[in-house]
PDB file of C-alpha atoms in Angstrom:
ATOM      1  CA  UNK A1422      -0.027  -0.017   0.040  1.00 91.00           C
ATOM      2  CA  UNK A1423       1.286   3.492  -0.772  1.00 94.00           C
ATOM      3  CA  UNK A1424       0.031   7.044  -0.311  1.00 95.00           C
ATOM      4  CA  UNK A1425       0.785  10.448  -1.821  1.00 96.00           C
ATOM      5  CA  UNK A1426       1.065  13.055   0.913  1.00 96.00           C
ATOM      6  CA  UNK A1427       1.617  16.770   0.930  1.00 96.00           C
ATOM      7  CA  UNK A1428       3.949  18.439   3.537  1.00 95.00           C
ATOM      8  CA  UNK A1429       6.114  21.451   3.317  1.00 94.00           C
ATOM      9  CA  UNK A1430       4.669  22.536  -0.056  1.00 95.00           C
ATOM     10  CA  UNK A1431       5.904  19.348  -1.712  1.00 96.00           C
ATOM     11  CA  UNK A1432       4.283  15.971  -2.576  1.00 96.00           C
ATOM     12  CA  UNK A1433       5.837  12.666  -1.638  1.00 97.00           C
ATOM     13  CA  UNK A1434       4.880   9.046  -2.502  1.00 96.00           C
ATOM     14  CA  UNK A1435       5.330   6.929   0.653  1.00 96.00           C
ATOM     15  CA  UNK A1436       4.772   3.424   1.892  1.00 94.00           C
ATOM     16  CA  UNK A1437       4.943   2.011   5.406  1.00 93.00           C
ATOM     17  CA  UNK A1438       8.480   1.378   6.665  1.00 93.00           C
ATOM     18  CA  UNK A1439      10.125   4.084   4.558  1.00 94.00           C
ATOM     19  CA  UNK A1440      12.461   6.796   5.785  1.00 95.00           C
ATOM     20  CA  UNK A1441      11.856  10.181   4.245  1.00 94.00           C
ATOM     21  CA  UNK A1442      13.497  13.606   4.383  1.00 96.00           C
ATOM     22  CA  UNK A1443      11.025  16.498   4.297  1.00 97.00           C
ATOM     23  CA  UNK A1444      11.062  20.286   5.030  1.00 97.00           C
ATOM     24  CA  UNK A1445      11.669  21.022   8.698  1.00 96.00           C
ATOM     25  CA  UNK A1446       8.697  20.252  11.039  1.00 95.00           C
ATOM     26  CA  UNK A1447       8.810  22.021  14.375  1.00 95.00           C
ATOM     27  CA  UNK A1448       8.545  19.110  16.696  1.00 95.00           C
ATOM     28  CA  UNK A1449      10.835  17.097  19.004  1.00 95.00           C
ATOM     29  CA  UNK A1450      12.700  13.906  17.963  1.00 94.00           C
ATOM     30  CA  UNK A1451      10.674  10.810  18.794  1.00 93.00           C
ATOM     31  CA  UNK A1452       7.379  12.586  18.439  1.00 94.00           C
ATOM     32  CA  UNK A1453       4.632  10.825  16.390  1.00 95.00           C
ATOM     33  CA  UNK A1454       2.905  13.041  13.940  1.00 96.00           C
ATOM     34  CA  UNK A1455      -0.225  12.440  11.881  1.00 96.00           C
ATOM     35  CA  UNK A1456      -0.252  13.802   8.320  1.00 95.00           C
ATOM     36  CA  UNK A1457      -3.898  14.151   7.159  1.00 94.00           C
ATOM     37  CA  UNK A1458      -3.087  15.893   3.824  1.00 95.00           C
ATOM     38  CA  UNK A1459      -3.283  12.660   1.850  1.00 95.00           C
ATOM     39  CA  UNK A1460      -3.817  13.244  -1.952  1.00 96.00           C
ATOM     40  CA  UNK A1461      -4.089   9.652  -3.062  1.00 95.00           C
ATOM     41  CA  UNK A1462      -3.978   6.039  -1.755  1.00 95.00           C
ATOM     42  CA  UNK A1463      -3.337   2.950  -3.704  1.00 94.00           C
ATOM     43  CA  UNK A1464      -3.057  -0.828  -3.117  1.00 90.00           C
ATOM     44  CA  UNK A1465      -2.493  -3.170  -6.037  1.00 88.00           C
ATOM     45  CA  UNK A1466      -5.021  -2.124  -8.743  1.00 91.00           C
ATOM     46  CA  UNK A1467      -7.272  -0.132  -6.366  1.00 91.00           C
ATOM     47  CA  UNK A1468      -6.538   3.652  -6.368  1.00 92.00           C
ATOM     48  CA  UNK A1469      -8.384   6.284  -4.361  1.00 92.00           C
ATOM     49  CA  UNK A1470      -7.762   9.794  -5.531  1.00 93.00           C
ATOM     50  CA  UNK A1471      -8.992  12.784  -3.479  1.00 91.00           C
ATOM     51  CA  UNK A1472     -10.472  15.983  -4.758  1.00 92.00           C
ATOM     52  CA  UNK A1473      -8.308  17.525  -3.329  1.00 92.00           C
ATOM     53  CA  UNK A1474      -7.942  15.203  -0.347  1.00 94.00           C
ATOM     54  CA  UNK A1475      -8.900  11.612   0.403  1.00 93.00           C
ATOM     55  CA  UNK A1476     -11.455  11.673   3.191  1.00 93.00           C
ATOM     56  CA  UNK A1477     -10.571   9.733   6.234  1.00 92.00           C
ATOM     57  CA  UNK A1478      -7.041   8.839   5.114  1.00 94.00           C
ATOM     58  CA  UNK A1479      -4.109   9.521   7.373  1.00 95.00           C
ATOM     59  CA  UNK A1480      -0.379   8.721   7.499  1.00 95.00           C
ATOM     60  CA  UNK A1481       1.380   8.342  10.863  1.00 96.00           C
ATOM     61  CA  UNK A1482       5.055   9.072  11.078  1.00 96.00           C
ATOM     62  CA  UNK A1483       7.750   9.272  13.737  1.00 95.00           C
ATOM     63  CA  UNK A1484      10.403  11.973  13.725  1.00 95.00           C
ATOM     64  CA  UNK A1485      13.825  10.322  13.624  1.00 95.00           C
ATOM     65  CA  UNK A1486      16.080  13.368  13.427  1.00 95.00           C
ATOM     66  CA  UNK A1487      16.606  16.994  12.335  1.00 96.00           C
ATOM     67  CA  UNK A1488      19.537  18.068  10.165  1.00 96.00           C
ATOM     68  CA  UNK A1489      20.785  20.256   7.411  1.00 97.00           C
ATOM     69  CA  UNK A1490      21.357  19.313   3.763  1.00 97.00           C
ATOM     70  CA  UNK A1491      24.708  19.810   2.017  1.00 98.00           C
ATOM     71  CA  UNK A1492      25.643  23.351   1.108  1.00 98.00           C
ATOM     72  CA  UNK A1493      24.481  24.708  -2.218  1.00 98.00           C
ATOM     73  CA  UNK A1494      26.938  27.214  -3.616  1.00 98.00           C
ATOM     74  CA  UNK A1495      25.720  30.209  -5.518  1.00 98.00           C
ATOM     75  CA  UNK A1496      28.081  32.082  -7.837  1.00 98.00           C
ATOM     76  CA  UNK A1497      27.231  35.177  -9.854  1.00 98.00           C
ATOM     77  CA  UNK A1498      29.520  36.813 -12.285  1.00 98.00           C
ATOM     78  CA  UNK A1499      29.355  39.613 -14.832  1.00 98.00           C
ATOM     79  CA  UNK A1500      31.972  39.115 -17.505  1.00 97.00           C
ATOM     80  CA  UNK A1501      34.458  41.879 -18.123  1.00 98.00           C
ATOM     81  CA  UNK A1502      32.996  44.042 -15.274  1.00 98.00           C
ATOM     82  CA  UNK A1503      35.058  42.654 -12.415  1.00 97.00           C
ATOM     83  CA  UNK A1504      31.892  41.667 -10.553  1.00 98.00           C
ATOM     84  CA  UNK A1505      31.724  38.378  -8.622  1.00 98.00           C
ATOM     85  CA  UNK A1506      29.425  37.339  -5.857  1.00 98.00           C
ATOM     86  CA  UNK A1507      29.589  34.124  -3.863  1.00 98.00           C
ATOM     87  CA  UNK A1508      26.821  32.885  -1.539  1.00 98.00           C
ATOM     88  CA  UNK A1509      25.957  29.589   0.113  1.00 98.00           C
ATOM     89  CA  UNK A1510      22.684  28.008   1.479  1.00 98.00           C
ATOM     90  CA  UNK A1511      21.930  24.960   3.688  1.00 98.00           C
ATOM     91  CA  UNK A1512      18.291  23.902   3.954  1.00 97.00           C
ATOM     92  CA  UNK A1513      17.027  22.392   7.227  1.00 97.00           C
ATOM     93  CA  UNK A1514      15.213  19.044   7.045  1.00 97.00           C
ATOM     94  CA  UNK A1515      13.381  16.555   9.255  1.00 96.00           C
ATOM     95  CA  UNK A1516      13.806  12.833   8.677  1.00 96.00           C
ATOM     96  CA  UNK A1517      10.620  10.817   9.198  1.00 96.00           C
ATOM     97  CA  UNK A1518       9.815   7.117   9.528  1.00 96.00           C
ATOM     98  CA  UNK A1519       6.486   6.214   8.006  1.00 95.00           C
ATOM     99  CA  UNK A1520       4.811   3.959  10.615  1.00 95.00           C
ATOM    100  CA  UNK A1521       1.187   3.566   9.389  1.00 94.00           C
ATOM    101  CA  UNK A1522      -1.047   4.308   6.429  1.00 95.00           C
ATOM    102  CA  UNK A1523      -4.759   4.099   7.091  1.00 94.00           C
ATOM    103  CA  UNK A1524      -7.582   4.715   4.562  1.00 91.00           C
ATOM    104  CA  UNK A1525     -10.849   3.142   3.283  1.00 88.00           C
ATOM    105  CA  UNK A1526      -8.776   0.642   1.336  1.00 85.00           C
ATOM    106  CA  UNK A1527      -7.271  -0.763   4.513  1.00 86.00           C
ATOM    107  CA  UNK A1528      -4.413  -0.089   6.970  1.00 88.00           C
ATOM    108  CA  UNK A1529      -0.768  -1.031   6.903  1.00 87.00           C
ATOM    109  CA  UNK A1530       1.610  -0.810   9.883  1.00 89.00           C
ATOM    110  CA  UNK A1531       5.324  -1.049   9.888  1.00 86.00           C
ATOM    111  CA  UNK A1532       7.642  -2.195  12.617  1.00 84.00           C
ATOM    112  CA  UNK A1533       9.510   0.445  14.580  1.00 77.00           C
ATOM    113  CA  UNK A1534      12.793   1.618  13.043  1.00 74.00           C
ATOM    114  CA  UNK A1535      16.021  -0.051  14.227  1.00 70.00           C
ATOM    115  CA  UNK A1536      18.017   2.067  16.654  1.00 66.00           C
ATOM    116  CA  UNK A1537      21.164   3.669  15.271  1.00 64.00           C
ATOM    117  CA  UNK A1538      24.422   2.129  16.359  1.00 67.00           C
ATOM    118  CA  UNK A1539      26.304   4.145  19.111  1.00 66.00           C
ATOM    119  CA  UNK A1540      29.873   5.074  18.202  1.00 68.00           C
ATOM    120  CA  UNK A1541      32.390   5.010  21.003  1.00 62.00           C
TER     121      UNK A1541
END
């Protein structure tokens, strides 16, 4: 079973048990969140498309971590004018573990994610 969800102004196709990096969500690590902006749900040949949202469909996720993406370097230059501008940007993200997808087509639950190994 899979679902198409909307969070942070973007759309993601997810299934139970996946890890996903989305735009930063202001919540603590370990918190379980419920995403109710589900645009479509599918299982096998059955597909339920919302207009705009699928009624009664939810996706439960657990926040695994917060972080920052790699730096994107911006470089502007005007030829022959001795103009150069350098800039960088790092976008914040939240890593989610998709624990459960529930809809009229059924419900799928994934096992909890394995704990990260501790480095000494």
